[in-house]
GROMACS .gro file of C-alpha atoms in nm:
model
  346
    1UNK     CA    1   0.000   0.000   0.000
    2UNK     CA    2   0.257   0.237   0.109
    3UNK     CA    3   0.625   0.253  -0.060
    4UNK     CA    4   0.922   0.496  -0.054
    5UNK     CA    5   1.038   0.393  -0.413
    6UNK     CA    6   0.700   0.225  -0.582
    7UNK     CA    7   0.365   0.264  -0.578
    8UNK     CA    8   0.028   0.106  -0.686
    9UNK     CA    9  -0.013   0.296  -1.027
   10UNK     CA   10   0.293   0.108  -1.162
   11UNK     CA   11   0.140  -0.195  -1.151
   12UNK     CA   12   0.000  -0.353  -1.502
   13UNK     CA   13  -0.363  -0.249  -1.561
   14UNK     CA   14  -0.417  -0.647  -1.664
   15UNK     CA   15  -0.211  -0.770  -1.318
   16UNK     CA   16  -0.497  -0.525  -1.111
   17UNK     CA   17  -0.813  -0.657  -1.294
   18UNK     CA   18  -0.672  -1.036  -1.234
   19UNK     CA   19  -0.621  -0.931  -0.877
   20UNK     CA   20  -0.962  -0.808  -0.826
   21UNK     CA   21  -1.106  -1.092  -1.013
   22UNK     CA   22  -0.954  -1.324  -0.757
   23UNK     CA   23  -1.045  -1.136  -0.467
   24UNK     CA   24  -1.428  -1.159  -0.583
   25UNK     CA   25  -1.464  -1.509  -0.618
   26UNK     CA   26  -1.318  -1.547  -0.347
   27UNK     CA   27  -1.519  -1.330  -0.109
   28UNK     CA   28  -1.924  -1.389  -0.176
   29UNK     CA   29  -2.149  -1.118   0.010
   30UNK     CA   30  -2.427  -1.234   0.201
   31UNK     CA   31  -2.644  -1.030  -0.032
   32UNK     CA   32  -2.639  -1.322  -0.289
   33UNK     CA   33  -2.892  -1.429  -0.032
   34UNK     CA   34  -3.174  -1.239  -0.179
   35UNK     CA   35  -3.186  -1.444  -0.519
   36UNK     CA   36  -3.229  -1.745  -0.273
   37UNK     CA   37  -3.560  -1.605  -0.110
   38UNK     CA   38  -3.421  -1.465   0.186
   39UNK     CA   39  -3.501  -1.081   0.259
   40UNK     CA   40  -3.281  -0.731   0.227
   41UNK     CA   41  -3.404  -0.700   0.648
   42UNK     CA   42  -3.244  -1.045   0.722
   43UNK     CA   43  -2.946  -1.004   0.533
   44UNK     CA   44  -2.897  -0.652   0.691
   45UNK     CA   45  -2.936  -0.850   1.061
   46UNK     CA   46  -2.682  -1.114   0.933
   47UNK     CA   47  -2.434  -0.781   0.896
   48UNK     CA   48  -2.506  -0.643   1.208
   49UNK     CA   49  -2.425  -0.967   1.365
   50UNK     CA   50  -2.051  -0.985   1.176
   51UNK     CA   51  -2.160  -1.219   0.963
   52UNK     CA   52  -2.056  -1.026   0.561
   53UNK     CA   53  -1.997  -1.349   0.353
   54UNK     CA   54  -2.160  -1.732   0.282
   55UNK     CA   55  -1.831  -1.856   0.394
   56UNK     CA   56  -1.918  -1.620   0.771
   57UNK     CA   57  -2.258  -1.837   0.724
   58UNK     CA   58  -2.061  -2.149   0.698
   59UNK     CA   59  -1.850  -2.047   1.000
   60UNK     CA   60  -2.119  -1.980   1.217
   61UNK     CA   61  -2.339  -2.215   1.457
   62UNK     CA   62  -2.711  -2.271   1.410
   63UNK     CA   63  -2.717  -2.162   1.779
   64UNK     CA   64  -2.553  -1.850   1.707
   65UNK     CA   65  -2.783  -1.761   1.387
   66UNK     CA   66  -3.065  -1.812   1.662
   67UNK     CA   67  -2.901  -1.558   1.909
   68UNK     CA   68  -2.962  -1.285   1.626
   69UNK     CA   69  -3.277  -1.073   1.715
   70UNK     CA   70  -3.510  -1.114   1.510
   71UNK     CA   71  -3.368  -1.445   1.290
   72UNK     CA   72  -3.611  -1.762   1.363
   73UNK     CA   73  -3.509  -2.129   1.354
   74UNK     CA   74  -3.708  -2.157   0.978
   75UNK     CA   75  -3.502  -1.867   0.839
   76UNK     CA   76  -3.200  -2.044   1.007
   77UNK     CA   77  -3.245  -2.348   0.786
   78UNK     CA   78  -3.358  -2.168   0.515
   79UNK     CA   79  -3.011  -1.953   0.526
   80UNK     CA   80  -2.786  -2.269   0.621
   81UNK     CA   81  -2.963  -2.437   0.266
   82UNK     CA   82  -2.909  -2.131   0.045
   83UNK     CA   83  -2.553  -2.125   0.139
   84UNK     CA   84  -2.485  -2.460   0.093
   85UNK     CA   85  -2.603  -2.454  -0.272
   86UNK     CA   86  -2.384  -2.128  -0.293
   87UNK     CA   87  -2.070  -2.262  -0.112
   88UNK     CA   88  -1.817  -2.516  -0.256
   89UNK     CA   89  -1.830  -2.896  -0.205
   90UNK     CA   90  -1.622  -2.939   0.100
   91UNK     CA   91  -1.386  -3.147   0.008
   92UNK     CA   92  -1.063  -3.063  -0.241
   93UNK     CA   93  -0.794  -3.258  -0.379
   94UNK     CA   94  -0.468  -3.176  -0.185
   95UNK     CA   95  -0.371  -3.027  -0.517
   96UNK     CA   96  -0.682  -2.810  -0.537
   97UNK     CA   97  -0.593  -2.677  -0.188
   98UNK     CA   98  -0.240  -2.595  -0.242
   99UNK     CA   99  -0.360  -2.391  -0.528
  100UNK     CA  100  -0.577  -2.205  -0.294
  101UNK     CA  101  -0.281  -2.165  -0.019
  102UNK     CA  102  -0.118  -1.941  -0.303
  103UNK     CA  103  -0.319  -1.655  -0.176
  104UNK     CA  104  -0.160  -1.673   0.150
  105UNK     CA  105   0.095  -1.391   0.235
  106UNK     CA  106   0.346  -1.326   0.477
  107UNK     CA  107   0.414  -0.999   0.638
  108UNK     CA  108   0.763  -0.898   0.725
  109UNK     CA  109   0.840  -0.877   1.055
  110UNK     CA  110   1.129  -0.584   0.970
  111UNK     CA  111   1.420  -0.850   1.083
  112UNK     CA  112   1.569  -1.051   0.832
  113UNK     CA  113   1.673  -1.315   1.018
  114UNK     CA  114   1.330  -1.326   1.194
  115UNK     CA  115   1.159  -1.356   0.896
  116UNK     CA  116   1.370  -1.623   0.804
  117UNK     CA  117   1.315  -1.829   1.096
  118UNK     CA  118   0.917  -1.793   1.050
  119UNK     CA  119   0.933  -1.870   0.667
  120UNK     CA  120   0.902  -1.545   0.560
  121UNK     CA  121   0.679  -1.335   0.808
  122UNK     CA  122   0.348  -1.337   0.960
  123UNK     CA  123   0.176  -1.563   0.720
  124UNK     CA  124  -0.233  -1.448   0.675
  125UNK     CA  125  -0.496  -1.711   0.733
  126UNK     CA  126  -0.340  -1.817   1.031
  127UNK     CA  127  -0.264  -1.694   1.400
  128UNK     CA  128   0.065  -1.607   1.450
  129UNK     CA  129   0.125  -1.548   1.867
  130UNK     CA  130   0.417  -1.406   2.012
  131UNK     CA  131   0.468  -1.474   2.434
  132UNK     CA  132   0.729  -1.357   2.651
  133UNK     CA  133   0.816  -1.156   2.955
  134UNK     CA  134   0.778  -0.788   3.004
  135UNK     CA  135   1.039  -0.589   2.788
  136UNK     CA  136   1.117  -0.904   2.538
  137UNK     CA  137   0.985  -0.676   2.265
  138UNK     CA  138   0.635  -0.805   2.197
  139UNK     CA  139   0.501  -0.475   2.183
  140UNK     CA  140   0.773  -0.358   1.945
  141UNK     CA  141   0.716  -0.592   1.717
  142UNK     CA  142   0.328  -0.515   1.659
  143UNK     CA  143   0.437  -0.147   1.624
  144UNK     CA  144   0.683  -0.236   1.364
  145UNK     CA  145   0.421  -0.508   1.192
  146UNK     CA  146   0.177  -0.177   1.153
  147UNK     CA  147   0.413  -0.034   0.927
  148UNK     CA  148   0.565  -0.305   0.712
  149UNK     CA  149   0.208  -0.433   0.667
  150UNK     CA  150   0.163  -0.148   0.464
  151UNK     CA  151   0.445  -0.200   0.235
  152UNK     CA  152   0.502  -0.392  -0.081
  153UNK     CA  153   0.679  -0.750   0.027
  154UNK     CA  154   0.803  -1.088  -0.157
  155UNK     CA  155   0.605  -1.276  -0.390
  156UNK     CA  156   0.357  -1.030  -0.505
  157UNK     CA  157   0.215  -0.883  -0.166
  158UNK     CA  158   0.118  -0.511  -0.226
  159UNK     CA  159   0.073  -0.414   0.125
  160UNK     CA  160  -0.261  -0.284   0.319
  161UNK     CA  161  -0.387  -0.114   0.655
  162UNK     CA  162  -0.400  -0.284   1.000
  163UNK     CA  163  -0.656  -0.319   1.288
  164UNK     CA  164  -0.476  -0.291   1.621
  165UNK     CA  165  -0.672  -0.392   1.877
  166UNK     CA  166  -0.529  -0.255   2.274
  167UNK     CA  167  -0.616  -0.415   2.546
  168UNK     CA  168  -0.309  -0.270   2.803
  169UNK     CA  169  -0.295   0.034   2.653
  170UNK     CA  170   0.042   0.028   2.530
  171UNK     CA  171  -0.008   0.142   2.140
  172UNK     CA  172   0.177   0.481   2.106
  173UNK     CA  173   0.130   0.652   1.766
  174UNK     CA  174   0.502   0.828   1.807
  175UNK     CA  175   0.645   0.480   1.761
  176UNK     CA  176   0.483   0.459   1.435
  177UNK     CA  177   0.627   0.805   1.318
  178UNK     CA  178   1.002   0.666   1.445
  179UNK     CA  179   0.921   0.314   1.247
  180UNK     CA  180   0.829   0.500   0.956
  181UNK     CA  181   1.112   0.748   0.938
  182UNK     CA  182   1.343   0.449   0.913
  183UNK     CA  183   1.158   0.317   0.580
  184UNK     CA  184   1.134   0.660   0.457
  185UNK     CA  185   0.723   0.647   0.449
  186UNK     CA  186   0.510   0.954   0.512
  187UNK     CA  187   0.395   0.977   0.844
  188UNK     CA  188   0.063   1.051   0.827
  189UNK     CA  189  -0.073   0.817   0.569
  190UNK     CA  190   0.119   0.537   0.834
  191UNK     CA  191  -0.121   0.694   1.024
  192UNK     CA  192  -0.405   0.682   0.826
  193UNK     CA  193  -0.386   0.364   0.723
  194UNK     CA  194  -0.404   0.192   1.121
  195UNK     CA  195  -0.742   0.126   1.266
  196UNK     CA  196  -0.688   0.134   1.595
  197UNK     CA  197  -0.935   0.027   1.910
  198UNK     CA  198  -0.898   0.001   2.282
  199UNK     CA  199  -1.085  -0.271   2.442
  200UNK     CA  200  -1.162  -0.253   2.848
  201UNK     CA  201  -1.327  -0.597   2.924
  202UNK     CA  202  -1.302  -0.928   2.721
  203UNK     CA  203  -1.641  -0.903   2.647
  204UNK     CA  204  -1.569  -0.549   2.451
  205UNK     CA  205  -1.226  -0.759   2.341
  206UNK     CA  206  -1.523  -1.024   2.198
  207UNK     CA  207  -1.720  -0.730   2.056
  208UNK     CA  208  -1.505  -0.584   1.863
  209UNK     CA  209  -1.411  -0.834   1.641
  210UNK     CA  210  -1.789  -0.789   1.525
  211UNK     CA  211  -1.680  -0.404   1.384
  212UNK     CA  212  -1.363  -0.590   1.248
  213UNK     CA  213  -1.525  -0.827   1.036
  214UNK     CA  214  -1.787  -0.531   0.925
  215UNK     CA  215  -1.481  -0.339   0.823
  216UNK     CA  216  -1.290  -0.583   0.663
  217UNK     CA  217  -1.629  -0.648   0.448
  218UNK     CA  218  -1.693  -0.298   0.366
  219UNK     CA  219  -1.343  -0.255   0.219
  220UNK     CA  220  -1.280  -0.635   0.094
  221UNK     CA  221  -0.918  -0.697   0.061
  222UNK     CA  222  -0.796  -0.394   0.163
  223UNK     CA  223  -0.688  -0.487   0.543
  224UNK     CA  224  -0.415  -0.709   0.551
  225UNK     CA  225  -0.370  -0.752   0.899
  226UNK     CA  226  -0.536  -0.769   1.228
  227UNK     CA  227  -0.327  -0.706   1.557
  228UNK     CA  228  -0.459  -0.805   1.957
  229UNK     CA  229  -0.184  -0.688   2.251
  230UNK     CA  230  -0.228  -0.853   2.433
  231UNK     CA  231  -0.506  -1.116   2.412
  232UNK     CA  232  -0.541  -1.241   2.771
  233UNK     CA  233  -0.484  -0.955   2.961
  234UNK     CA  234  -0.837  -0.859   2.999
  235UNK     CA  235  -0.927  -1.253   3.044
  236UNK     CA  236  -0.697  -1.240   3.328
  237UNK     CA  237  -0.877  -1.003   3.516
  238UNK     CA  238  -1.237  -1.057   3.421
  239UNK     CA  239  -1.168  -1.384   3.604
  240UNK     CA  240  -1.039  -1.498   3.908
  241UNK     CA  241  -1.014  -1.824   4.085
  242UNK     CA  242  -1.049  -2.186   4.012
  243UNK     CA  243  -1.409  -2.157   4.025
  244UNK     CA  244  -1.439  -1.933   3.677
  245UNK     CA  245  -1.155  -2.074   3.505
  246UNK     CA  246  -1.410  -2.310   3.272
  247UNK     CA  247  -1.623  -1.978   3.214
  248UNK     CA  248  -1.274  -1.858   3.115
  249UNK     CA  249  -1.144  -2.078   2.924
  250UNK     CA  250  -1.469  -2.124   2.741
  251UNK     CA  251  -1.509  -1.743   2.664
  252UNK     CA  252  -1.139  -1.734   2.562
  253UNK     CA  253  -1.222  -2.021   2.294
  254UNK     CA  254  -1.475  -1.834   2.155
  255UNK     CA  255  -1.313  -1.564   2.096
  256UNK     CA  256  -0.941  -1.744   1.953
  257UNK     CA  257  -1.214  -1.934   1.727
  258UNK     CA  258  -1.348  -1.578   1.562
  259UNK     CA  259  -1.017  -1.479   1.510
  260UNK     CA  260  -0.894  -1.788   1.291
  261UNK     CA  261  -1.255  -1.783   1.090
  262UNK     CA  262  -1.206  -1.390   1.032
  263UNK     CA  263  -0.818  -1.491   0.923
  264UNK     CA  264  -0.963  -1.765   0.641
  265UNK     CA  265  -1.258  -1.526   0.562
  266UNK     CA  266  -1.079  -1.238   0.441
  267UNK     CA  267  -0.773  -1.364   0.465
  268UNK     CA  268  -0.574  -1.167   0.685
  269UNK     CA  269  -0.280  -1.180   0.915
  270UNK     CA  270  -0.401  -1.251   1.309
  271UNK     CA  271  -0.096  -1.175   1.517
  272UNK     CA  272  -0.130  -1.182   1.920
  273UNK     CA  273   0.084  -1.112   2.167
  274UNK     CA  274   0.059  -1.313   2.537
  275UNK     CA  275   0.209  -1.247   2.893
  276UNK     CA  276   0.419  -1.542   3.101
  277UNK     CA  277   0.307  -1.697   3.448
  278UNK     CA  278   0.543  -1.839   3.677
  279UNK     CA  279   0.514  -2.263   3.671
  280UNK     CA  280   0.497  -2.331   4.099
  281UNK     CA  281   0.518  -2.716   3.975
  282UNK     CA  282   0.801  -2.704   3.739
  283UNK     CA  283   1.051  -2.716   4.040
  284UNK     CA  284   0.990  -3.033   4.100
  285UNK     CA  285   1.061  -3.167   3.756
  286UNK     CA  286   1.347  -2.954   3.768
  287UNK     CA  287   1.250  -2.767   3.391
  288UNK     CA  288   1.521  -2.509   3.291
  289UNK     CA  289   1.262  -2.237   3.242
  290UNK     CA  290   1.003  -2.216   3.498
  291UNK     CA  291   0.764  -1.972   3.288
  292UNK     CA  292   0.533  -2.041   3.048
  293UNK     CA  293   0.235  -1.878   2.846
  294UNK     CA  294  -0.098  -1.799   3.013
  295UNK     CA  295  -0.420  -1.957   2.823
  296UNK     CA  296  -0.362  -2.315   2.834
  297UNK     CA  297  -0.423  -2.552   2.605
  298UNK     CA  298  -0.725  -2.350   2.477
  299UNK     CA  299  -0.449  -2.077   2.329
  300UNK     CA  300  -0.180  -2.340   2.256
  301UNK     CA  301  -0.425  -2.540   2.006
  302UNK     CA  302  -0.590  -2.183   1.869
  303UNK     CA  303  -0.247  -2.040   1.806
  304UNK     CA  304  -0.101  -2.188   1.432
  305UNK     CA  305   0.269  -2.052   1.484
  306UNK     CA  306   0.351  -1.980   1.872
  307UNK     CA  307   0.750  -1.753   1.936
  308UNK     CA  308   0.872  -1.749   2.248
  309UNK     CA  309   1.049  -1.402   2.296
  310UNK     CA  310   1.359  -1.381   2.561
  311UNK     CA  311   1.617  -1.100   2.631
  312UNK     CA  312   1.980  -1.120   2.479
  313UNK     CA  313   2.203  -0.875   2.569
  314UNK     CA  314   2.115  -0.529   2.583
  315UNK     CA  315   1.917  -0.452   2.305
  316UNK     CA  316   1.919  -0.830   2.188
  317UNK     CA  317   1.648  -1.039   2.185
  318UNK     CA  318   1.600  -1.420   2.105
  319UNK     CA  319   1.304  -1.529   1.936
  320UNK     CA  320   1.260  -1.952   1.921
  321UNK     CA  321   0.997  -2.136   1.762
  322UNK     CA  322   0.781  -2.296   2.036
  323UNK     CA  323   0.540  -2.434   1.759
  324UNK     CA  324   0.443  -2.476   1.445
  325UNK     CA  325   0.288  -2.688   1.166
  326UNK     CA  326   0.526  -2.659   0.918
  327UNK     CA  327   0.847  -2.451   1.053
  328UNK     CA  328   1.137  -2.659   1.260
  329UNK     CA  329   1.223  -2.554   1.622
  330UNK     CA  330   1.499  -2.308   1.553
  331UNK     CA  331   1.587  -1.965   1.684
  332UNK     CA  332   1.685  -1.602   1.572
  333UNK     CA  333   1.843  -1.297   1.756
  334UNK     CA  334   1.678  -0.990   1.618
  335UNK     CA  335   1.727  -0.609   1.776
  336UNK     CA  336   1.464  -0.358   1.912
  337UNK     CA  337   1.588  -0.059   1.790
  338UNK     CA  338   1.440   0.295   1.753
  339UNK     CA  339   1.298   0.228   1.385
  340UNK     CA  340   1.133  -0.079   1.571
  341UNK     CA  341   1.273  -0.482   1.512
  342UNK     CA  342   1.551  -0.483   1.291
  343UNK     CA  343   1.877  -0.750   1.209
  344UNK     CA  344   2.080  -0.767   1.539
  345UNK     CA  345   2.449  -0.643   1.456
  346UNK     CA  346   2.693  -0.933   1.491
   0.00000   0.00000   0.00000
């Protein structure tokens, strides 16, 4: 979207039309609906609710469609059948599918070695979480992800504009200025070009994500990727105890589960950032590191590619693979600098 040296206009008028092409077939608006005997007033509920596309209608519960004011259990089946005449067969051919992973992008992360290490960047249609201690750069690296979103990568990426959801209240737009300086961008279309929202309860965390997918709807394929710091903070103090830890986890599901259908929906980049509890039982099996992530195995099955940040030396920080389905356990030292992440110097 943004680029010190190129911009969009450059770009073959054919290369554009076979862009937009692809984007439309591959986003269907709920609207289609209408030529399937379903209503304008339905549809427009269906909206309100976050639900833009027939693949949102495939992604979403009967029991949800029922929580929508207004939406009875016959128009729920009669919705459910329209889009299942509308959507694909489920199935593919393995070859079919890797044709269809070709959309995916990755994101640079502004560190070539850390991009290395995660196969190129953030890749979209996935959640990409990033857990550590306090000052391990977790932070840093979502500033520096709202810039080089919005710049021209590898492999045909063009760049787009970011969500940024804050739930600590840690997102300072001076950061992005510094960040942008370094790539020589224009400050205030950086600006511009980051949505950003504080949330003050997981619930508000939860409702948000219904404005996201509106957004992302109402300008199809423009955002390229959607930022939460962190995404259990709020959890963590909504609920206490034992005794609410199921109501917890539950809620925390739910919300993990919206993120990786809005990811495949519009296919964007999800990237998270989670905090570290102490481990009181990993004394006795005498573990090197007695920390780990908060979330449990809720958050360690949502999660596609999980980094575990640590500090280095001075500015110097370590970044390991903790999991992921198709990158091996390696690590990378990358350095938080003022234009955000960058290479560490040898």
């Amino acid at each position: 979207m943004l680029s010190s040296t190129s911009n969009v206009e450059d770009l073959p008028a054919e290369q554009e039309v076979i862009g937009e092409e692809e984007e439309e077939s591959y986003f269907q608006d709920v609207d289609i609906l209408q030529n399937h005997g379903i209503n304008v007033a339905d549809t427009k509920k269906l909206k309100s609710a976050g639900i833009c596309t027939i693949k949102g209608i495939q992604m979403t519960t009967r029991k949800r469609l029922l929580a929508i004011k207004g939406i009875s259990e016959g128009k729920v089946d009669k919705i459910k059948e329209a889009a299942l005449k509308l959507a694909e067969n489920g199935f593919l051919t393995a070859l079919e599918y890797s044709d269809k992973r070709k959309m995916c992008f990755r994101i640079s992360t502004g560190s070539s070695e850390l991009d290395k290490l995660m196969g190129g960047g953030v890749e979209s249609m996935s959640i990409t979480e990033a857990f550590g201690e306090f000052r391990t750069g977790k932070t840093q690296l979502s500033h520096t992800l709202c810039v080089t979103a919005q710049m021209p990568g590898n492999n045909g990426y063009g760049g787009g504009k970011v969500v940024f959801i804050d739930t600590e209240n840690t997102f300072r737009p001076g950061r992005l200025r510094e960040i942008a300086d370094r790539f020589n961008l224009d400050h205030d279309a950086v600006l511009e070009n980051v949505l950003y929202a504080r949330a003050y309860t997981s619930e508000h965390q939860a409702e948000l994500l219904d404005f996201v997918a509106a957004k992302f709807h109402e300008e199809m394929g423009v955002f390229k990727l959607l930022i939460v710091d962190s995404v259990m903070a709020l959890f963590r103090v909504d609920f206490s105890g034992r005794g609410e830890l199921a109501d917890r986890q539950q809620k925390l599901a739910n919300f993990l589960s919206r993120l990786q259908k809005i990811s495949e929906e519009y296919n964007v980049s999800v990237f998270i950032t989670n905090q570290m509890t102490a481990d009181p039982g990993a004394t006795m099996s005498f573990q090197a590191d007695p920390k780990k992530p908060i979330g449990g195995h809720i958050l360690a099955h949502a999660s596609t590619t999980r980094l575990s940040l640590r500090k280095g030396r001075g500015e110097v920080r370590i970044a390991k693979i903790y999991d992921s389905p198709d990158m091996p356990e390696n690590e990378a030292s990358f350095a938080l600098t003022a234009g955000g992440v960058a290479d560490a110097k040898e």
